[in-house]
Each structure stands twice: as C-alpha cells, then as structure tokens.
Short mmCIF file of C-alpha atoms and ligand atoms in Angstrom, two decimals:
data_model
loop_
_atom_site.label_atom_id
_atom_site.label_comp_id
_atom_site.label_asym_id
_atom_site.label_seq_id
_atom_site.Cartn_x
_atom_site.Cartn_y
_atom_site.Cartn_z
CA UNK A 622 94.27 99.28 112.25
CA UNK A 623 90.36 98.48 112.30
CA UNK A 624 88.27 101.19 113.24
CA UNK A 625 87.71 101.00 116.93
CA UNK A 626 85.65 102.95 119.32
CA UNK A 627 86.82 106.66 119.68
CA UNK A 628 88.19 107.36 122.83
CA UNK A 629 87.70 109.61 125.08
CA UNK A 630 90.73 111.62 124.63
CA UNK A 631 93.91 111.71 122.92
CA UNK A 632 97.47 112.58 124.29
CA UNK A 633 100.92 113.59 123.08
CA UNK A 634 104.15 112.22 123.98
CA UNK A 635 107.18 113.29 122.16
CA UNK A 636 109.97 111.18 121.73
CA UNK A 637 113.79 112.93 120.95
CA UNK A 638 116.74 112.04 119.82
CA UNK A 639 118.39 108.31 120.13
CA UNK A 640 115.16 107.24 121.37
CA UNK A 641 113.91 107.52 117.95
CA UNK A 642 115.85 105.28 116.50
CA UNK A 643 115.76 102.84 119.45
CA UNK A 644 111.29 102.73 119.19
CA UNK A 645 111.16 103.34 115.37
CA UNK A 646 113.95 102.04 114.05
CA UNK A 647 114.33 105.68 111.85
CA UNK A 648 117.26 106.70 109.80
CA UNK A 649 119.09 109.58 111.62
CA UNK A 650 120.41 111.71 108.96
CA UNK A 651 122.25 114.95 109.14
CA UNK A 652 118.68 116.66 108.31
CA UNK A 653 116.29 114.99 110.81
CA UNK A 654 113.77 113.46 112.19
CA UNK A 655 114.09 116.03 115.34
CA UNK A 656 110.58 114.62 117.25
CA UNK A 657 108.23 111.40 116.73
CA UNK A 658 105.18 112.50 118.65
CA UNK A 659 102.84 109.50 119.71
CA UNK A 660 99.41 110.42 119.62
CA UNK A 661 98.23 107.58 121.83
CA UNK A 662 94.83 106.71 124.20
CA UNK A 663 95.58 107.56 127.84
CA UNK A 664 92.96 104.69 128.56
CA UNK A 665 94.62 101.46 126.51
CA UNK A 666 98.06 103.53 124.89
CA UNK A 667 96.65 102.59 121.65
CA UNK A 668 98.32 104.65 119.15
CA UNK A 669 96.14 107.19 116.78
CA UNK A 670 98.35 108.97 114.76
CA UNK A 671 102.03 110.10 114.51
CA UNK A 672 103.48 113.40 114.21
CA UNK A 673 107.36 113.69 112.57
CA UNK A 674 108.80 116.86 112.38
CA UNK A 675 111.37 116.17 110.78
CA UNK A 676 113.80 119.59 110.29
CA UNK A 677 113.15 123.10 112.11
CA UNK A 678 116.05 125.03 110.07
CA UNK A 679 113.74 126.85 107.88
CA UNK A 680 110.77 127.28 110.54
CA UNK A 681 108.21 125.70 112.05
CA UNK A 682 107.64 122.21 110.34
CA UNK A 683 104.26 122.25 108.01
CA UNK A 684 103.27 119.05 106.40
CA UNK A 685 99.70 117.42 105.69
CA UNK A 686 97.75 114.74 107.99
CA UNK A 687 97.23 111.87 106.29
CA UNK A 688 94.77 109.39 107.44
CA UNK A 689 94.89 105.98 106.16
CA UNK A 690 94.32 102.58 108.01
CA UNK A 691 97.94 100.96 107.64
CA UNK A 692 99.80 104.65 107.85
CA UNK A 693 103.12 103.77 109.49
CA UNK A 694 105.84 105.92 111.51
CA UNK A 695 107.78 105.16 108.44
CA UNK A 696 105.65 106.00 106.08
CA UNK A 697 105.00 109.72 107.76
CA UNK A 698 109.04 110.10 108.43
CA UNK A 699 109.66 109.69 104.56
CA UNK A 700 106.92 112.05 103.99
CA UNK A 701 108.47 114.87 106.86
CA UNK A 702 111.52 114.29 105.55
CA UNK A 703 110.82 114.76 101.60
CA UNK A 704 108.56 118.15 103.49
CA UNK A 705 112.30 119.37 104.31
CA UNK A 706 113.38 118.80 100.92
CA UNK A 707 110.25 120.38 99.22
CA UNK A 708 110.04 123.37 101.60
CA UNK A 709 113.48 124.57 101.21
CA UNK A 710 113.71 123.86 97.01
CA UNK A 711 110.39 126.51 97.53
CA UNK A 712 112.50 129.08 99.53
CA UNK A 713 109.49 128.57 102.24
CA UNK A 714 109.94 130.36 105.46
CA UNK A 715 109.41 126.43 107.23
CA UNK A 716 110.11 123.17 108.37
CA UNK A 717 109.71 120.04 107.64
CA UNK A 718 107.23 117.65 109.25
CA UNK A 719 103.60 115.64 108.66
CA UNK A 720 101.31 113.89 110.41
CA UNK A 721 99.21 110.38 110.07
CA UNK A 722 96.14 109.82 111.80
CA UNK A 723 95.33 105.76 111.71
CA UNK A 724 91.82 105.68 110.01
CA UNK A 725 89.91 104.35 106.91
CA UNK A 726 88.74 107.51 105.20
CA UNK A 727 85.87 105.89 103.38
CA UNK A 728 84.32 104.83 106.92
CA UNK A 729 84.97 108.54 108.54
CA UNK A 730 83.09 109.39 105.10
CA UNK A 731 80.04 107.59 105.99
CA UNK A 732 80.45 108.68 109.76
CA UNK A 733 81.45 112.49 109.64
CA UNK A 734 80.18 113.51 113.03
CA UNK A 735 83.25 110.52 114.30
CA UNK A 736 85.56 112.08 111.97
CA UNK A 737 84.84 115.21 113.36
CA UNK A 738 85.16 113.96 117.20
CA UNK A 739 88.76 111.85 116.19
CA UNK A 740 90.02 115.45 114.01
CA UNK A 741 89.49 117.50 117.16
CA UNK A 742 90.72 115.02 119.77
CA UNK A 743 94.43 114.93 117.41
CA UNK A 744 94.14 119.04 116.88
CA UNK A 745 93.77 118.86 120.91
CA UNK A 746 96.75 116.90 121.31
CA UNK A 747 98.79 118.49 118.80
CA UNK A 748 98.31 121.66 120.65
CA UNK A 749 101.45 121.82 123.07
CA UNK A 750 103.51 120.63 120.03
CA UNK A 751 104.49 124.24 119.03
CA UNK A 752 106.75 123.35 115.68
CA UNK A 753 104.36 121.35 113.84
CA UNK A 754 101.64 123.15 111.29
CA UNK A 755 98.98 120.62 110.16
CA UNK A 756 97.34 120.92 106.02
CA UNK A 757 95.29 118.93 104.28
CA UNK A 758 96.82 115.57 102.83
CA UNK A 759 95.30 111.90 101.22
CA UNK A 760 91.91 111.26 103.58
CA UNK A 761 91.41 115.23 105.33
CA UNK A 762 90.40 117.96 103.49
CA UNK A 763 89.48 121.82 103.95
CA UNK A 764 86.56 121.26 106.56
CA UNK A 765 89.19 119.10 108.86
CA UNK A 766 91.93 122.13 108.45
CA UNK A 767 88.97 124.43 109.47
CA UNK A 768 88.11 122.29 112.44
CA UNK A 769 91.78 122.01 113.37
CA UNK A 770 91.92 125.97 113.03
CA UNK A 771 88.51 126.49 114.87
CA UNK A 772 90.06 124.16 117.70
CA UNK A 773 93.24 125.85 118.29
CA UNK A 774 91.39 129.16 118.29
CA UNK A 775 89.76 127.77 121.29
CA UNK A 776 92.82 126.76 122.89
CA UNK A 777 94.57 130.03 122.28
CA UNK A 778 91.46 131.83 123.27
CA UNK A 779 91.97 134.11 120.35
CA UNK A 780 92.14 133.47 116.27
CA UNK A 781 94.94 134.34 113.89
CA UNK A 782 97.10 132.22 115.93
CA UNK A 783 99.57 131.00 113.14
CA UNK A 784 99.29 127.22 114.23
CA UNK A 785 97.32 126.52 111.54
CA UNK A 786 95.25 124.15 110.15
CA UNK A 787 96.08 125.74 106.71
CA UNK A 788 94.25 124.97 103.66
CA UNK A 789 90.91 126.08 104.82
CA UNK A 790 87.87 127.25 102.94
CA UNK A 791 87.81 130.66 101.17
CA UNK A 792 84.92 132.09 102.97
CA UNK A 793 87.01 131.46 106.76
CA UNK A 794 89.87 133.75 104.78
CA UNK A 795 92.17 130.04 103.56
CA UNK A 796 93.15 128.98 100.42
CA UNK A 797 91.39 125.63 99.14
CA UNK A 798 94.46 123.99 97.48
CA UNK A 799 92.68 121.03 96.13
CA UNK A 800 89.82 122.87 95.20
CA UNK A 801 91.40 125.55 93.37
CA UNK A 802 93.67 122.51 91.79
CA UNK A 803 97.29 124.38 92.86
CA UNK A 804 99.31 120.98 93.44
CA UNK A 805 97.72 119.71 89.65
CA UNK A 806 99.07 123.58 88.67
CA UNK A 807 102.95 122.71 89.60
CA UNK A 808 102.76 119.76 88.16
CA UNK A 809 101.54 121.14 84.61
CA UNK A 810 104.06 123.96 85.09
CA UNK A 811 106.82 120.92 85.48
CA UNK A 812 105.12 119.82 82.65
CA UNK A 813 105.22 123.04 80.29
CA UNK A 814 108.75 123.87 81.28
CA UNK A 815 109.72 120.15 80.54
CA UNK A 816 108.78 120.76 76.73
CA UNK A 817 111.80 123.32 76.41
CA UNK A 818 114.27 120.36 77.32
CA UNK A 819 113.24 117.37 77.02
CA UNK A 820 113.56 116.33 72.98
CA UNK A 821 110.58 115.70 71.51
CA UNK A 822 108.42 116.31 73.97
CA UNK A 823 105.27 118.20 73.47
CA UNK A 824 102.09 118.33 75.76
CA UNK A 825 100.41 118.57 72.50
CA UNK A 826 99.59 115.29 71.33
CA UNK A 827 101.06 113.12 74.64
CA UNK A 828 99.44 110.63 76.17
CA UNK A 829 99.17 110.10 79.62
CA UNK A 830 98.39 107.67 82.65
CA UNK A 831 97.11 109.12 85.73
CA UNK A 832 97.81 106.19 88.68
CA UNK A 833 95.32 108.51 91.51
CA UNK A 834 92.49 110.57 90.16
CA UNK A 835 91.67 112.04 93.24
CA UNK A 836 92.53 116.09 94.11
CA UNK A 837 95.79 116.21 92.41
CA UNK A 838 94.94 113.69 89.55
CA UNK A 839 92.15 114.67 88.43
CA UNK A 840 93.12 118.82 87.93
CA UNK A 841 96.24 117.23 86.29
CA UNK A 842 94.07 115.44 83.87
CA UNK A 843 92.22 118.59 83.22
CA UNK A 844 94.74 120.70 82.60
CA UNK A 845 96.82 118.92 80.73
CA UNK A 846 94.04 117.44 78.08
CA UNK A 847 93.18 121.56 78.38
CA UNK A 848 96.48 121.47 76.17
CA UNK A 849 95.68 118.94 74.00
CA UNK A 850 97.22 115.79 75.64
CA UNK A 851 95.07 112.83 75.56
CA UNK A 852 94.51 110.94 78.97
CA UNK A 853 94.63 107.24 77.96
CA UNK A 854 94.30 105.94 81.21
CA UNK A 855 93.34 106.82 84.54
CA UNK A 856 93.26 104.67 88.23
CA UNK A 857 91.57 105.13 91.64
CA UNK A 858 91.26 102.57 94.52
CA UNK A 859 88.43 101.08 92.53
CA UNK A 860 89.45 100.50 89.13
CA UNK A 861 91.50 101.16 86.83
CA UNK A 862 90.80 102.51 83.29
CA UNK A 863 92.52 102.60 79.92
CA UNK A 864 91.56 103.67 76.88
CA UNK A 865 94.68 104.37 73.85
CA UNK A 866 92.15 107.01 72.07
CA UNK A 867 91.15 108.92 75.64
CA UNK A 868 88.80 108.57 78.51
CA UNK A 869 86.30 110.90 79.44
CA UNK A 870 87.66 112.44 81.64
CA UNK A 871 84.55 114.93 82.56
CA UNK A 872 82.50 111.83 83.08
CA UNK A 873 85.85 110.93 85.04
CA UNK A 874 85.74 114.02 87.53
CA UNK A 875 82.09 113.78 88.01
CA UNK A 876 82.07 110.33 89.16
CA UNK A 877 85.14 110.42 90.65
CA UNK A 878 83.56 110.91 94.26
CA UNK A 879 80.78 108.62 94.39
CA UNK A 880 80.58 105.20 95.99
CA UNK A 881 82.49 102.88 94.11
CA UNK A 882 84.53 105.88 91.88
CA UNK A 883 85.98 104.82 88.49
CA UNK A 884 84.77 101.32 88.33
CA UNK A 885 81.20 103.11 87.64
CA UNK A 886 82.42 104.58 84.23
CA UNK A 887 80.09 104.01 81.20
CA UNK A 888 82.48 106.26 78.47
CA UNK A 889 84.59 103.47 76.31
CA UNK A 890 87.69 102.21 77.61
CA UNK A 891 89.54 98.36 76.11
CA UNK A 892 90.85 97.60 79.59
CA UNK A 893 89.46 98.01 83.44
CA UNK A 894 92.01 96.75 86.02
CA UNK A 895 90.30 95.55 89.12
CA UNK A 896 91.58 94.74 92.68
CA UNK A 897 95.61 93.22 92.16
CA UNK A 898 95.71 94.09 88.94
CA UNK A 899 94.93 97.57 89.71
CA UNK A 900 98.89 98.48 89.37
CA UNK A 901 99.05 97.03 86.10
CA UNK A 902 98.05 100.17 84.48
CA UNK A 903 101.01 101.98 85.13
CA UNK A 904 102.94 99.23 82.41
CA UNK A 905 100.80 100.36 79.65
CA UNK A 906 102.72 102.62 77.32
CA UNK A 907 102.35 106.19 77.69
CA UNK A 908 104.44 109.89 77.76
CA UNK A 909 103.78 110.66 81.06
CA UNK A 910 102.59 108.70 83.98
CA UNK A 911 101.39 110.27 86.72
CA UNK A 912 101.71 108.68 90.10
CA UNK A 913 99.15 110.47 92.32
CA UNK A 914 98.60 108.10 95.08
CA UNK A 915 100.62 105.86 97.50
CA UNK A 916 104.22 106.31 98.01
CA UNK A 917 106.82 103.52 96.62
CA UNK A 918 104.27 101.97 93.84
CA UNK A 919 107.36 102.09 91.46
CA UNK A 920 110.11 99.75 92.55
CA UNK A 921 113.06 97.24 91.42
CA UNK A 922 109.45 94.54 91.22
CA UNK A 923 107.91 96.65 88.77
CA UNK A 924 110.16 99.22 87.27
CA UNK A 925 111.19 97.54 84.10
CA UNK A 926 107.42 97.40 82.85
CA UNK A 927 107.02 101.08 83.18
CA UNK A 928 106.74 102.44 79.68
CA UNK A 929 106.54 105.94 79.95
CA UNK A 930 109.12 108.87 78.60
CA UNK A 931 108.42 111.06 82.06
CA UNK A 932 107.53 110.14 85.04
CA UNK A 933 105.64 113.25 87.25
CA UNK A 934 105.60 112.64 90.27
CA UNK A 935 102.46 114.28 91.85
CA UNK A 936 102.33 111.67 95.32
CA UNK A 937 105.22 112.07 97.47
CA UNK A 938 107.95 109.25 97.39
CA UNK A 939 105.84 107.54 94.99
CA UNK A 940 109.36 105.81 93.15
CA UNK A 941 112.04 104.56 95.44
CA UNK A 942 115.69 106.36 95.28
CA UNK A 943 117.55 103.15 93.60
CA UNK A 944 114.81 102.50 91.20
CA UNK A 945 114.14 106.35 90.07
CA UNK A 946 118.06 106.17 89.26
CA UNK A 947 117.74 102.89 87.10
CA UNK A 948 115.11 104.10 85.37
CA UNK A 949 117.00 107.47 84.07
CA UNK A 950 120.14 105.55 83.18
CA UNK A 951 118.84 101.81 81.93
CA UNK A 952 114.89 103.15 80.39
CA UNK A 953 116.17 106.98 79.97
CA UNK A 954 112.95 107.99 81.61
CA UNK A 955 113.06 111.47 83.51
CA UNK A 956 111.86 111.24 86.59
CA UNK A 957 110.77 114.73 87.86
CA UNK A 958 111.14 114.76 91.17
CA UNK A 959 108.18 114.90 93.53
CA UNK A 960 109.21 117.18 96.29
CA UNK A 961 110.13 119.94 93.53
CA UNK A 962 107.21 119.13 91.11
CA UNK A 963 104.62 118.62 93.80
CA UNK A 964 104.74 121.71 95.90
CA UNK A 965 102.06 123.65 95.01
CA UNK A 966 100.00 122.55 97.77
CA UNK A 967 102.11 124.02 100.49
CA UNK A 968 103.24 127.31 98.64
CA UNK A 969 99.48 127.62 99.00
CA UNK A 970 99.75 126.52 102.90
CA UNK A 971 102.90 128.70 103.91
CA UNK A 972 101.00 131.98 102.14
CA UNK A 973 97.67 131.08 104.39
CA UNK A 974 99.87 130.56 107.44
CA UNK A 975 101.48 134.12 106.58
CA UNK A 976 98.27 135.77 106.01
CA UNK A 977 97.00 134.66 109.14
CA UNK A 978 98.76 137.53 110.55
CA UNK A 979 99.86 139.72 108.09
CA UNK A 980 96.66 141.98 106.82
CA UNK A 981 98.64 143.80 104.52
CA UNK A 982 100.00 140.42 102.50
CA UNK A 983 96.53 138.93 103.03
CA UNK A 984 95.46 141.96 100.51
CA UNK A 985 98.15 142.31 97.75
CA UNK A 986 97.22 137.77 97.54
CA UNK A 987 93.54 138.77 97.31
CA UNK A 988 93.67 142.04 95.28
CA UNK A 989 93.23 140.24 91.83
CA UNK A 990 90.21 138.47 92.31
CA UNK A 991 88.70 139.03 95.92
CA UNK A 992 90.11 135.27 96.80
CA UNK A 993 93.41 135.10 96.04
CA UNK A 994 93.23 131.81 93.43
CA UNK A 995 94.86 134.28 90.54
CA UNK A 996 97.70 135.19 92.80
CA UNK A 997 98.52 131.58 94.10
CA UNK A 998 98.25 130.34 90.36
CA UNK A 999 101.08 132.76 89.40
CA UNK A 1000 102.75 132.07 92.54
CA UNK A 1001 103.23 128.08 92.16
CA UNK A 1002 103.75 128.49 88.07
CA UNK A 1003 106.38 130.66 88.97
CA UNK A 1004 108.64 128.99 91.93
CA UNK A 1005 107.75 125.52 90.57
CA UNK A 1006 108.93 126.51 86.55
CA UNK A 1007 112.31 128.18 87.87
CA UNK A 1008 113.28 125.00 90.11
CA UNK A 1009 112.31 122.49 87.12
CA UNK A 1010 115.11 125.28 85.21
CA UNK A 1011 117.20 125.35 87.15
CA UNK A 1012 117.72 121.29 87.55
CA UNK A 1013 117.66 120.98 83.50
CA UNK A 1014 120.62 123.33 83.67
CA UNK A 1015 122.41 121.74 86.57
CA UNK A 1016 122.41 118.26 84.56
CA UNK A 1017 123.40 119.94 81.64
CA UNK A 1018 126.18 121.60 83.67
CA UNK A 1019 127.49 118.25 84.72
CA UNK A 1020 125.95 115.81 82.48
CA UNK A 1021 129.89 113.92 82.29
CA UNK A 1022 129.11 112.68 85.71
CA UNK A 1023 125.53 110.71 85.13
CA UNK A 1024 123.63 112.73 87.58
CA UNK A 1025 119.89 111.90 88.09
CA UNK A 1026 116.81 114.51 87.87
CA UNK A 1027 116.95 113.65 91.87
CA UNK A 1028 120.11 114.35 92.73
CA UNK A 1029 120.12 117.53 91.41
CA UNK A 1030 116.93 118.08 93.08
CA UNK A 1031 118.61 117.65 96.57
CA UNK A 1032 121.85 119.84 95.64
CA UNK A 1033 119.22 122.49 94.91
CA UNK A 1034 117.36 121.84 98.39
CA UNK A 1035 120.54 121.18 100.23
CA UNK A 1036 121.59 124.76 98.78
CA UNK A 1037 118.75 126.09 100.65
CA UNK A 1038 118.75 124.76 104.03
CA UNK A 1039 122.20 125.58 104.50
P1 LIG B 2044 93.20 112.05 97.28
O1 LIG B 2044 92.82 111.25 98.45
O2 LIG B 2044 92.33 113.17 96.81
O3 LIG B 2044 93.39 111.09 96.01
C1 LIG B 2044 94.10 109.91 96.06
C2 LIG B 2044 93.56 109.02 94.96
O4 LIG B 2044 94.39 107.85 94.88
C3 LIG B 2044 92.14 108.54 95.19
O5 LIG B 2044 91.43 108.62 93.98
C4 LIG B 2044 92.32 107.09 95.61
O6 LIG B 2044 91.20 106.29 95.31
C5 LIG B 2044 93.53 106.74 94.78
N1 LIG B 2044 94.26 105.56 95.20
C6 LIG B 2044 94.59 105.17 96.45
N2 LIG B 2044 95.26 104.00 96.40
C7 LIG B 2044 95.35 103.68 95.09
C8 LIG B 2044 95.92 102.58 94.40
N3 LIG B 2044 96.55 101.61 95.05
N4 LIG B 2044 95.84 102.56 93.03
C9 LIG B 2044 95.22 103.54 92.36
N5 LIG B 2044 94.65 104.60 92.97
C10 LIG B 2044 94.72 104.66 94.32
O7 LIG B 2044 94.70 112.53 97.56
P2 LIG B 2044 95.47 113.71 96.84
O8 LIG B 2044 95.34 114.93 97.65
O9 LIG B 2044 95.12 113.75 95.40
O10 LIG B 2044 96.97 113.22 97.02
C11 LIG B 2044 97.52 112.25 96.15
C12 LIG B 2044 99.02 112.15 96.39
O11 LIG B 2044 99.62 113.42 96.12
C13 LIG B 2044 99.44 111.78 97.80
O12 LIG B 2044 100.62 111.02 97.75
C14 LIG B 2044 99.75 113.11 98.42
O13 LIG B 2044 100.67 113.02 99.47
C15 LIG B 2044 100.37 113.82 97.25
N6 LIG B 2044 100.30 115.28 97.37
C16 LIG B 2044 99.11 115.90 97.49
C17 LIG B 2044 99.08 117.27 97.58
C18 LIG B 2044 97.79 118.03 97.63
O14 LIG B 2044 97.84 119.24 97.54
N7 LIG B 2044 96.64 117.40 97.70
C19 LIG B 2044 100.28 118.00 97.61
C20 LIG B 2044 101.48 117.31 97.46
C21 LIG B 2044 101.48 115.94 97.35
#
C-alpha cells in the first residue's frame, strides 16, 4: 500500500470463526487463528493493519506490530501462529497473536509526528480487543510501545493496566528488548549450547552470514565475534556485504541506522550485493547464517545454494516447513528453529506485562542492577539453552525415525499447550 493521507480515525471489526477462512482464505488448524481483526477507515473501509490472535490457551495473545508496506493477513497469521508455538516452548503465561500495521517505515521515519498520529489511531482501535498485547516488531520500536501504553492509560483512565504496549523504555519502568540486545542473547545461547552437539562445531573460529543487521542482527554479530567468530558477511535492505576475512562490524553497527545503511561502508569487503542480488549473499559459504529479516527468504528456489552448517533462525518463519526439512536430510544443515531460538524478545515482553502489576516481581527483575537487563539476560540464556537441550536429546531419542530440528520443536510446544 502507498502511503496515503491519515485518516481521521481508525476502527475495529473482528471477524470469527468460518468467516475467516471464507475473507482470508486462512488455514484452520486445531490451534487457531481464533479472531482476524480489520483495522479499517470508517470513511473509505480502507484497511490499516490486521490483528490475528491466533490461540488464547495459554493467555492473552502477545505478539509484535509489524509495519511494512506489503504486510499481508497471511503474513501476520503465520507470525500469530509461530507466537503460539514460541510462547508455549517458553512456558509463557500467554497467547498467541501479532499485529501489522500497512506502512513504509522509512517514510514514518522521516515523518514521526504521522507515525505518531497512525500508532495512536491503531492503539485506539485495538482498545476493545481485550486478548491481544501489542510489542515492538520489524518497523515500531520502544517509543511506539510507550505511545501505545500512554494511550491505553488514557482509555482506562488509570496506568498499570496490563494491555500493554510492552517493550517500553527503561526510564517509563519497560524493558528495551532491542536495546538491551535480548532476542541477539537467545540466539547466541542456541548458539553456545549448539557447540555441545553439533560435531565440530565451535563458535571459535566460525564464520558467519548475517541476512538483517538491524536489532537482532546486529547484537548477534556482536556477540558472537565477542567469542571469536568472524562475521564474513552481513545484509540490510541496502546492500549486502561480504568479506571471507571479516567485516567491521563496529563500523557496521554505527552506520547501520543512517540513510542508505550498509551500502555506505568504507571497511574492505570483495563483494557488495545490491538491489536483486541482495539475496545472493545467503549462497556464500559460511557456518552459520543468520536470517534476521523477512519471513520465507529460504525456499525450494533457493535452498540448494545455501552453504551453511546451521541455519539460526533469528526472523520468524524465515525458511519454509518443506524446505527446512530438505535441507536437514539432503544438505545435513540444522536448522534451529525460530520460534524456540528467537524468543528472547517476548520472555522480555511477558516479564514487563507481569511487572506492570506485580511490585514485588518488578523488584527481585530489577534488584541486580536497578534496570533489570542482568536478570532478563539470565532469564532468556536460561529458558532458551534448556529448550535447544532438550530438542538435541529428543532427536537423539528417536533419531531411527528422521525427525527434523522442527518437528521436535513442535512436540515440545505441543507438550505445552496441552
Ligand atoms: P529491524 O527492523 O531492526 O531489522 C531488520 C533488518 O532487515 C533491517 O536492517 C532491514 O534493512 C533488513 N532487511 C529487510 N529486508 C531485507 C532484505 N530483503 N534483505 C536483507 N536485509 C533486509 O527488525 P528486527 O527487530 O531486527 O527483526 C528482524 C527479524 O527478527 C524479524 O523477522 C522479526 O520478526 C524477528 N524477531 C525480532 C525480535 C525482536 O526482538 N526484535 C524477536 C523475535 C523475532
């Protein structure tokens, strides 16, 4: 969708149960979707966003907003539904569901009192829809969480409502997950726990590709060259970079922001992919590649130029079901699966939404360090490290029956919703 005038005001209609498959053409599964909520124009029923909450078993459904000018219903159902999956493997007292607002973040950049306007006219809408938390995703950040927060206050009359938006700034008593990194810090604890079982492999030494240097790729880079790997290539909308003896990845993270991001890097790299060739980096040989972007940029077109010995999956969905299974058994490449690997950023959410209104939890996460960044650290290290154990001994368990890191994944999550 271009970006068109803001409107006025924004509404919610929710749409149920065969209906959902009848508008959307969704796949009704034994887990969800529950609710499609239209966020539409009252004036012209132009659409704005989409809410999917996907599976109440657990709680209410928390999931990011995503804003992104060709986000689709589909694209936020797979993304509630692998919320389901990711909350239960994390023994979270929630839901699954997420949200996707229709919107070029790079405009809203350049026009942040709009962004602001379009932020509050969704938290408005969202209101009466009592089973849906918003956090932070690809194109919102801490500020929009604190504006959704600061909205619903207003609504409710009264903070520490437990609505959210979680994933707010420190000093308004949240937890800045990309700030403080915590997504990046499952992912290297998938990483660290991966040494112990898969042969060979040592952080030490590895090389990897980051596909996404933005909030999850770029503390990802960090910490693991922090262990000695060597990050030979790294991607963002703009360019692509790759470089077999290492970028620099601290000019990397300092230019990383800026107008026109990688494609403005001066340290050496042999190769910068530009435009269509952008997804050519992720067939350059590496130990682990990274995808930290878009969902479904591995598939059947690509998957048998993927070089890499893991594949960490810090975006959500980012490798489709059939071609993550081909992949294990043709390439032997372990895919670690996203929804396990990835969930950092909402163990971070679901303790924010729980010290909201709990004082006396709000303390023991900030006792360490006056913040509670120490606490969270441990936290995510801890849930994601036993999960990534506990599927390396499932497929041991049962490695007769040529089980993938995935389906094991699920077993695990199914476990946990039942
Ligand atoms: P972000 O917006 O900070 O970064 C995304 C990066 O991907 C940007 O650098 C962008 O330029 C780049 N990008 C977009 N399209 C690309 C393409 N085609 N090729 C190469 N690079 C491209 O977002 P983020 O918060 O880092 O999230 C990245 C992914 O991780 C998303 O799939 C998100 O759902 C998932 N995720 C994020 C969190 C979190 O805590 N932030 C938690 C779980 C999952």
């Amino acid at each position: 969708m271009e970006n068109t005038k803001l409107p006025a005001k924004l509404k919610a209609e929710i749409i149920e149960n065969g209906e959902i498959q009848k508008q959307f053409g969704l796949p009704k599964t034994e887990f969800g979707p529950l609710k499609v909520v239209r966020i539409f124009d009252p004036g012209t029923n132009q659409a704005w966003a989409f809410v999917v909450i996907d599976n109440l078993k657990r709680g209410p459904s928390l999931g990011g907003t995503r804003m992104a000018p060709d986000i689709s219903v589909l694209e936020v159902y797979g993304l509630a539904s692998a919320m389901t999956f990711k909350n239960a493997a994390a023994r979270l007292p929630i839901g699954g569901g997420k949200s996707g607002i229709f919107g070029d973040p790079v405009y809203y950049r350049e026009n942040p009192e709009e962004k602001k306007r379009l932020i509050t006219m969704f938290a408005e809408a969202i209101w009466p829809v009592k089973d849906y938390i918003p956090g932070p995703d690809m194109g919102t950040d801490e500020q929009d969480m604190q504006l959704i927060y600061d909205t619903f206050t207003g609504l409710n009359g009264a903070p520490n409502h437990g609505r959210g938006g979680v994933g707010r700034p420190p000093a308004n008593g949240g937890l800045p997950l990309d700030e403080w990194g915590l997504t990046a810090h499952g992912l290297y604890a998938a990483a660290k726990t991966a040494q112990e079982y898969e042969p060979g492999f040592s952080i030490k030494g590895s090389r990897i590709i980051i596909q996404g240097f933005g909030n999850v790729g770029c503390p990802i880079a960090e910490k693991l060259s922090a262990d000695g790997a060597i990050i030979v290539g790294a991607s963002d909308i703009n360019a692509g970079l790759f470089n077999p003896g290492g970028l620099d990845i601290e000019e990397l993270a300092r230019i990383r922001k800026e107008k026109g991001g990688l494609s403005r890097y001066h340290g050496k790299a042999e190769i910068m992919f530009t435009g269509k060739e952008l997804p050519s980096l992720m067939n350059l040989p590496c130990d682990i590649l990274v995808p930290a972007a878009r969902p479904n940029v591995i598939t059947a077109a690509n998957a048998d130029s993927i070089r890499a010995k893991i594949i960490l999956q810090g975006a959500n969905n980012p490798v489709d079901k059939a071609t993550e299974s081909w992949l294990q058994e043709k390439k032997g490449i372990a895919c670690m699966t996203d929804f396990i690997v990835n969930a950092g950023g909402v163990i971070a959410c679901a303790a924010e939404l729980r010290m909201d209104k709990d004082m006396p939890y709000a303390e023991e996460v900030r006792e360490e360090d006056g913040l509670g960044r120490a606490f969270l650290e441990k936290l995510v290290y801890q849930t994601v490290s036993d999960n990534v154990r506990e599927i390396y001994s499932r497929l041991k368990s049962e490695k007769d029956k040529k089980l993938t890191w995935r389906d094991m994944a699920m077993a695990l999550a199914k476990d946990r919703l039942k």
